[in-house]
Amino acid sequence: MLTQAVIFLLDTIVTAFLAVLLLRFYLQLLRVPYGNPLTQFVVTVTNFLVKPLRRVIPGLWGMDLASLMGAWLVQWLLLLAVDGLAGMPLGRGNAIMYLGYGFWALVELLRMSLYLLMLVQVLLFVVSLVNPYSPFMGVLNALSAPFTNRVRRFIPPIANVDLSPMVIVIVCQLLLMLPVAWLELVARQIIRAGMGA
């Protein structure tokens, strides 16, 4: 029972931090201006990990690879810690098992990215109704625009109603149900193979 509580706390806290790390990666990738409260919060919370990583992991084509690699590393360690606390005999595994956990960590980052995209769509809808002049609107628009603009090419607004956020949420749900779930199964099979070898 105590182990389950520790796993719950660890998973909750680290997953929240991972979401912030991923958000930092996407904020820089999409060139969101720094002068807003959300961006400043994200940078301040993640600097302790990202700044040291930047000394060894440079950026590439405008991507903050230190944030992305930091998120992958933290996710990998989280998966190992949770399975270790749950009683998985990690010491009996080999390199294939640890590579399986690394692949699973990538899948989890993809899953979290899709959830972040859906959350942005929902927040954009709510904030535009409640306070369209909120300082967060610029950030939400910048995070959403690359996706909504593509959807609008195929489904333009109908009678001034923009259906693109709903389409994005549906596509994200389908991606979570089909390819992401399948990739997670593949990762678990690699881990099992590594433990059985």
PDB file of C-alpha atoms in Angstrom:
ATOM      1  CA  MET A   1       0.000   0.000   0.000  1.00  0.00           C
ATOM      2  CA  LEU A   2       2.851   2.370   0.856  1.00  0.00           C
ATOM      3  CA  THR A   3       4.567   1.373  -2.395  1.00  0.00           C
ATOM      4  CA  GLN A   4       1.450   2.288  -4.394  1.00  0.00           C
ATOM      5  CA  ALA A   5       1.321   5.701  -2.701  1.00  0.00           C
ATOM      6  CA  VAL A   6       5.002   6.308  -3.487  1.00  0.00           C
ATOM      7  CA  ILE A   7       4.476   5.249  -7.112  1.00  0.00           C
ATOM      8  CA  PHE A   8       1.431   7.548  -7.391  1.00  0.00           C
ATOM      9  CA  LEU A   9       3.317  10.552  -5.967  1.00  0.00           C
ATOM     10  CA  LEU A  10       6.408   9.906  -8.059  1.00  0.00           C
ATOM     11  CA  ASP A  11       4.390   9.438 -11.238  1.00  0.00           C
ATOM     12  CA  THR A  12       2.243  12.527 -10.617  1.00  0.00           C
ATOM     13  CA  ILE A  13       5.095  14.903  -9.768  1.00  0.00           C
ATOM     14  CA  VAL A  14       7.507  13.711 -12.451  1.00  0.00           C
ATOM     15  CA  THR A  15       4.806  13.591 -15.154  1.00  0.00           C
ATOM     16  CA  ALA A  16       3.873  17.209 -14.377  1.00  0.00           C
ATOM     17  CA  PHE A  17       7.546  18.192 -14.684  1.00  0.00           C
ATOM     18  CA  LEU A  18       7.793  16.254 -17.962  1.00  0.00           C
ATOM     19  CA  ALA A  19       4.819  18.164 -19.345  1.00  0.00           C
ATOM     20  CA  VAL A  20       6.569  21.441 -18.514  1.00  0.00           C
ATOM     21  CA  LEU A  21       9.806  20.233 -20.140  1.00  0.00           C
ATOM     22  CA  LEU A  22       7.958  19.239 -23.309  1.00  0.00           C
ATOM     23  CA  LEU A  23       6.118  22.546 -23.282  1.00  0.00           C
ATOM     24  CA  ARG A  24       9.481  24.336 -23.143  1.00  0.00           C
ATOM     25  CA  PHE A  25      10.612  22.395 -26.215  1.00  0.00           C
ATOM     26  CA  TYR A  26       7.452  23.320 -28.146  1.00  0.00           C
ATOM     27  CA  LEU A  27       7.504  26.958 -27.008  1.00  0.00           C
ATOM     28  CA  GLN A  28      10.978  27.395 -28.473  1.00  0.00           C
ATOM     29  CA  LEU A  29      10.235  25.298 -31.568  1.00  0.00           C
ATOM     30  CA  LEU A  30       7.201  27.475 -32.391  1.00  0.00           C
ATOM     31  CA  ARG A  31       9.024  30.722 -31.498  1.00  0.00           C
ATOM     32  CA  VAL A  32       6.599  31.806 -28.779  1.00  0.00           C
ATOM     33  CA  PRO A  33       7.777  35.182 -27.357  1.00  0.00           C
ATOM     34  CA  TYR A  34       9.391  35.034 -23.930  1.00  0.00           C
ATOM     35  CA  GLY A  35       7.576  38.078 -22.535  1.00  0.00           C
ATOM     36  CA  ASN A  36       4.516  36.308 -21.136  1.00  0.00           C
ATOM     37  CA  PRO A  37       3.929  34.729 -17.711  1.00  0.00           C
ATOM     38  CA  LEU A  38       3.530  31.131 -18.963  1.00  0.00           C
ATOM     39  CA  THR A  39       6.797  31.075 -20.913  1.00  0.00           C
ATOM     40  CA  GLN A  40       8.680  32.673 -18.026  1.00  0.00           C
ATOM     41  CA  PHE A  41       7.257  30.081 -15.611  1.00  0.00           C
ATOM     42  CA  VAL A  42       8.206  27.180 -17.901  1.00  0.00           C
ATOM     43  CA  VAL A  43      11.770  28.438 -18.377  1.00  0.00           C
ATOM     44  CA  THR A  44      12.268  29.150 -14.661  1.00  0.00           C
ATOM     45  CA  VAL A  45      10.998  25.726 -13.554  1.00  0.00           C
ATOM     46  CA  THR A  46      13.120  23.775 -16.054  1.00  0.00           C
ATOM     47  CA  ASN A  47      16.364  25.803 -16.097  1.00  0.00           C
ATOM     48  CA  PHE A  48      18.038  23.637 -13.425  1.00  0.00           C
ATOM     49  CA  LEU A  49      18.000  20.665 -15.826  1.00  0.00           C
ATOM     50  CA  VAL A  50      18.100  22.292 -19.258  1.00  0.00           C
ATOM     51  CA  LYS A  51      21.014  24.713 -18.697  1.00  0.00           C
ATOM     52  CA  PRO A  52      23.546  21.991 -17.750  1.00  0.00           C
ATOM     53  CA  LEU A  53      22.320  19.769 -20.603  1.00  0.00           C
ATOM     54  CA  ARG A  54      22.848  22.594 -23.113  1.00  0.00           C
ATOM     55  CA  ARG A  55      26.583  22.383 -22.411  1.00  0.00           C
ATOM     56  CA  VAL A  56      26.663  18.916 -23.969  1.00  0.00           C
ATOM     57  CA  ILE A  57      23.534  18.896 -26.199  1.00  0.00           C
ATOM     58  CA  PRO A  58      23.443  21.852 -28.602  1.00  0.00           C
ATOM     59  CA  GLY A  59      20.327  23.031 -30.371  1.00  0.00           C
ATOM     60  CA  LEU A  60      19.653  21.970 -33.948  1.00  0.00           C
ATOM     61  CA  TRP A  61      17.565  23.792 -36.608  1.00  0.00           C
ATOM     62  CA  GLY A  62      15.884  25.934 -33.958  1.00  0.00           C
ATOM     63  CA  MET A  63      15.012  22.946 -31.760  1.00  0.00           C
ATOM     64  CA  ASP A  64      15.874  22.965 -28.075  1.00  0.00           C
ATOM     65  CA  LEU A  65      17.312  19.443 -28.034  1.00  0.00           C
ATOM     66  CA  ALA A  66      18.467  19.826 -24.421  1.00  0.00           C
ATOM     67  CA  SER A  67      14.829  20.132 -23.295  1.00  0.00           C
ATOM     68  CA  LEU A  68      13.751  17.199 -25.457  1.00  0.00           C
ATOM     69  CA  MET A  69      16.614  14.935 -24.387  1.00  0.00           C
ATOM     70  CA  GLY A  70      16.076  15.968 -20.766  1.00  0.00           C
ATOM     71  CA  ALA A  71      12.410  14.995 -21.053  1.00  0.00           C
ATOM     72  CA  TRP A  72      13.340  11.643 -22.627  1.00  0.00           C
ATOM     73  CA  LEU A  73      15.909  10.914 -19.931  1.00  0.00           C
ATOM     74  CA  VAL A  74      13.524  11.816 -17.085  1.00  0.00           C
ATOM     75  CA  GLN A  75      10.749   9.715 -18.666  1.00  0.00           C
ATOM     76  CA  TRP A  76      13.128   6.755 -19.070  1.00  0.00           C
ATOM     77  CA  LEU A  77      14.187   6.993 -15.421  1.00  0.00           C
ATOM     78  CA  LEU A  78      10.548   7.326 -14.316  1.00  0.00           C
ATOM     79  CA  LEU A  79       9.541   4.148 -16.159  1.00  0.00           C
ATOM     80  CA  LEU A  80      12.453   2.261 -14.612  1.00  0.00           C
ATOM     81  CA  ALA A  81      11.680   3.622 -11.130  1.00  0.00           C
ATOM     82  CA  VAL A  82       7.957   2.802 -11.306  1.00  0.00           C
ATOM     83  CA  ASP A  83       8.562  -0.737 -12.576  1.00  0.00           C
ATOM     84  CA  GLY A  84      11.337  -1.243 -10.019  1.00  0.00           C
ATOM     85  CA  LEU A  85       9.075  -0.112  -7.171  1.00  0.00           C
ATOM     86  CA  ALA A  86       6.306  -2.353  -8.514  1.00  0.00           C
ATOM     87  CA  GLY A  87       8.592  -5.375  -8.153  1.00  0.00           C
ATOM     88  CA  MET A  88       9.983  -5.784 -11.667  1.00  0.00           C
ATOM     89  CA  PRO A  89      13.381  -7.548 -11.395  1.00  0.00           C
ATOM     90  CA  LEU A  90      15.306  -4.942 -13.393  1.00  0.00           C
ATOM     91  CA  GLY A  91      18.677  -6.344 -12.377  1.00  0.00           C
ATOM     92  CA  ARG A  92      18.036  -9.528 -14.375  1.00  0.00           C
ATOM     93  CA  GLY A  93      17.593  -7.665 -17.640  1.00  0.00           C
ATOM     94  CA  ASN A  94      20.150  -6.935 -20.342  1.00  0.00           C
ATOM     95  CA  ALA A  95      20.848  -4.068 -22.746  1.00  0.00           C
ATOM     96  CA  ILE A  96      17.827  -4.983 -24.890  1.00  0.00           C
ATOM     97  CA  MET A  97      15.529  -4.469 -21.888  1.00  0.00           C
ATOM     98  CA  TYR A  98      16.970  -1.013 -21.185  1.00  0.00           C
ATOM     99  CA  LEU A  99      16.679  -0.110 -24.884  1.00  0.00           C
ATOM    100  CA  GLY A 100      13.042  -1.219 -24.666  1.00  0.00           C
ATOM    101  CA  TYR A 101      12.541   1.193 -21.782  1.00  0.00           C
ATOM    102  CA  GLY A 102      14.198   3.922 -23.862  1.00  0.00           C
ATOM    103  CA  PHE A 103      11.808   3.231 -26.742  1.00  0.00           C
ATOM    104  CA  TRP A 104       8.865   3.187 -24.314  1.00  0.00           C
ATOM    105  CA  ALA A 105      10.007   6.581 -23.002  1.00  0.00           C
ATOM    106  CA  LEU A 106       9.823   7.962 -26.563  1.00  0.00           C
ATOM    107  CA  VAL A 107       6.319   6.562 -26.948  1.00  0.00           C
ATOM    108  CA  GLU A 108       5.279   8.179 -23.658  1.00  0.00           C
ATOM    109  CA  LEU A 109       6.656  11.546 -24.822  1.00  0.00           C
ATOM    110  CA  LEU A 110       4.629  11.196 -28.018  1.00  0.00           C
ATOM    111  CA  ARG A 111       1.539  10.396 -25.937  1.00  0.00           C
ATOM    112  CA  MET A 112       2.145  13.414 -23.694  1.00  0.00           C
ATOM    113  CA  SER A 113       2.658  15.658 -26.731  1.00  0.00           C
ATOM    114  CA  LEU A 114      -0.733  14.618 -28.095  1.00  0.00           C
ATOM    115  CA  TYR A 115      -2.369  15.274 -24.721  1.00  0.00           C
ATOM    116  CA  LEU A 116      -0.700  18.707 -24.591  1.00  0.00           C
ATOM    117  CA  LEU A 117      -2.032  19.504 -28.070  1.00  0.00           C
ATOM    118  CA  MET A 118      -5.560  18.520 -27.008  1.00  0.00           C
ATOM    119  CA  LEU A 119      -5.239  20.575 -23.816  1.00  0.00           C
ATOM    120  CA  VAL A 120      -4.150  23.609 -25.843  1.00  0.00           C
ATOM    121  CA  GLN A 121      -7.265  23.266 -28.038  1.00  0.00           C
ATOM    122  CA  VAL A 122      -9.554  23.097 -24.992  1.00  0.00           C
ATOM    123  CA  LEU A 123      -7.821  25.998 -23.221  1.00  0.00           C
ATOM    124  CA  LEU A 124      -7.939  28.097 -26.373  1.00  0.00           C
ATOM    125  CA  PHE A 125     -11.680  27.561 -26.593  1.00  0.00           C
ATOM    126  CA  VAL A 126     -12.282  28.331 -22.894  1.00  0.00           C
ATOM    127  CA  VAL A 127      -9.978  31.358 -22.685  1.00  0.00           C
ATOM    128  CA  SER A 128     -11.379  32.841 -25.911  1.00  0.00           C
ATOM    129  CA  LEU A 129     -14.862  32.666 -24.370  1.00  0.00           C
ATOM    130  CA  VAL A 130     -13.940  33.906 -20.894  1.00  0.00           C
ATOM    131  CA  ASN A 131     -11.240  36.484 -21.633  1.00  0.00           C
ATOM    132  CA  PRO A 132     -10.160  36.829 -25.278  1.00  0.00           C
ATOM    133  CA  TYR A 133      -7.656  39.553 -24.310  1.00  0.00           C
ATOM    134  CA  SER A 134      -5.840  37.347 -21.793  1.00  0.00           C
ATOM    135  CA  PRO A 135      -2.010  37.389 -22.023  1.00  0.00           C
ATOM    136  CA  PHE A 136      -2.195  33.608 -22.487  1.00  0.00           C
ATOM    137  CA  MET A 137      -4.098  33.902 -25.781  1.00  0.00           C
ATOM    138  CA  GLY A 138      -0.923  34.703 -27.714  1.00  0.00           C
ATOM    139  CA  VAL A 139       0.822  31.619 -26.348  1.00  0.00           C
ATOM    140  CA  LEU A 140      -2.160  29.349 -26.987  1.00  0.00           C
ATOM    141  CA  ASN A 141      -2.591  30.717 -30.525  1.00  0.00           C
ATOM    142  CA  ALA A 142       1.111  30.225 -31.275  1.00  0.00           C
ATOM    143  CA  LEU A 143       1.026  26.629 -30.004  1.00  0.00           C
ATOM    144  CA  SER A 144      -2.160  25.837 -31.908  1.00  0.00           C
ATOM    145  CA  ALA A 145      -1.673  27.719 -35.198  1.00  0.00           C
ATOM    146  CA  PRO A 146       0.592  25.188 -37.007  1.00  0.00           C
ATOM    147  CA  PHE A 147      -2.112  22.553 -36.589  1.00  0.00           C
ATOM    148  CA  THR A 148      -5.294  24.596 -36.985  1.00  0.00           C
ATOM    149  CA  ASN A 149      -3.974  26.289 -40.129  1.00  0.00           C
ATOM    150  CA  ARG A 150      -3.390  22.916 -41.796  1.00  0.00           C
ATOM    151  CA  VAL A 151      -6.833  21.660 -40.843  1.00  0.00           C
ATOM    152  CA  ARG A 152      -8.476  24.864 -42.126  1.00  0.00           C
ATOM    153  CA  ARG A 153      -7.033  24.176 -45.592  1.00  0.00           C
ATOM    154  CA  PHE A 154      -9.273  21.126 -45.812  1.00  0.00           C
ATOM    155  CA  ILE A 155     -12.142  22.187 -43.521  1.00  0.00           C
ATOM    156  CA  PRO A 156     -12.686  25.953 -43.673  1.00  0.00           C
ATOM    157  CA  PRO A 157     -14.885  27.652 -41.060  1.00  0.00           C
ATOM    158  CA  ILE A 158     -18.573  27.000 -41.652  1.00  0.00           C
ATOM    159  CA  ALA A 159     -20.791  30.053 -40.943  1.00  0.00           C
ATOM    160  CA  ASN A 160     -17.913  31.553 -38.892  1.00  0.00           C
ATOM    161  CA  VAL A 161     -17.650  28.391 -36.761  1.00  0.00           C
ATOM    162  CA  ASP A 162     -14.097  27.025 -36.707  1.00  0.00           C
ATOM    163  CA  LEU A 163     -14.202  23.230 -36.550  1.00  0.00           C
ATOM    164  CA  SER A 164     -10.434  22.777 -36.649  1.00  0.00           C
ATOM    165  CA  PRO A 165      -9.953  22.383 -32.842  1.00  0.00           C
ATOM    166  CA  MET A 166     -12.556  19.616 -32.741  1.00  0.00           C
ATOM    167  CA  VAL A 167     -10.902  17.861 -35.698  1.00  0.00           C
ATOM    168  CA  ILE A 168      -7.508  18.100 -33.997  1.00  0.00           C
ATOM    169  CA  VAL A 169      -8.857  16.571 -30.778  1.00  0.00           C
ATOM    170  CA  ILE A 170     -10.481  13.703 -32.724  1.00  0.00           C
ATOM    171  CA  VAL A 171      -7.289  13.006 -34.697  1.00  0.00           C
ATOM    172  CA  CYS A 172      -5.225  13.067 -31.476  1.00  0.00           C
ATOM    173  CA  GLN A 173      -7.620  10.590 -29.860  1.00  0.00           C
ATOM    174  CA  LEU A 174      -7.352   8.265 -32.871  1.00  0.00           C
ATOM    175  CA  LEU A 175      -3.561   8.489 -32.786  1.00  0.00           C
ATOM    176  CA  LEU A 176      -3.584   7.626 -29.080  1.00  0.00           C
ATOM    177  CA  MET A 177      -5.909   4.661 -29.643  1.00  0.00           C
ATOM    178  CA  LEU A 178      -4.128   3.128 -32.638  1.00  0.00           C
ATOM    179  CA  PRO A 179      -0.443   3.807 -33.393  1.00  0.00           C
ATOM    180  CA  VAL A 180       0.598   5.018 -29.932  1.00  0.00           C
ATOM    181  CA  ALA A 181      -1.047   2.066 -28.169  1.00  0.00           C
ATOM    182  CA  TRP A 182       0.563  -0.309 -30.677  1.00  0.00           C
ATOM    183  CA  LEU A 183       4.012   1.278 -30.154  1.00  0.00           C
ATOM    184  CA  GLU A 184       3.610   0.850 -26.392  1.00  0.00           C
ATOM    185  CA  LEU A 185       2.869  -2.861 -26.902  1.00  0.00           C
ATOM    186  CA  VAL A 186       6.005  -3.164 -29.039  1.00  0.00           C
ATOM    187  CA  ALA A 187       8.071  -1.468 -26.320  1.00  0.00           C
ATOM    188  CA  ARG A 188       6.716  -3.829 -23.653  1.00  0.00           C
ATOM    189  CA  GLN A 189       7.495  -6.838 -25.862  1.00  0.00           C
ATOM    190  CA  ILE A 190      11.095  -5.611 -26.275  1.00  0.00           C
ATOM    191  CA  ILE A 191      11.376  -5.255 -22.492  1.00  0.00           C
ATOM    192  CA  ARG A 192      10.013  -8.771 -21.942  1.00  0.00           C
ATOM    193  CA  ALA A 193      12.375 -10.157 -24.554  1.00  0.00           C
ATOM    194  CA  GLY A 194      15.280  -8.426 -22.833  1.00  0.00           C
ATOM    195  CA  MET A 195      14.311  -9.884 -19.474  1.00  0.00           C
ATOM    196  CA  GLY A 196      13.851 -13.371 -20.891  1.00  0.00           C
ATOM    197  CA  ALA A 197      17.151 -13.446 -22.775  1.00  0.00           C
TER     198      ALA A 197
END
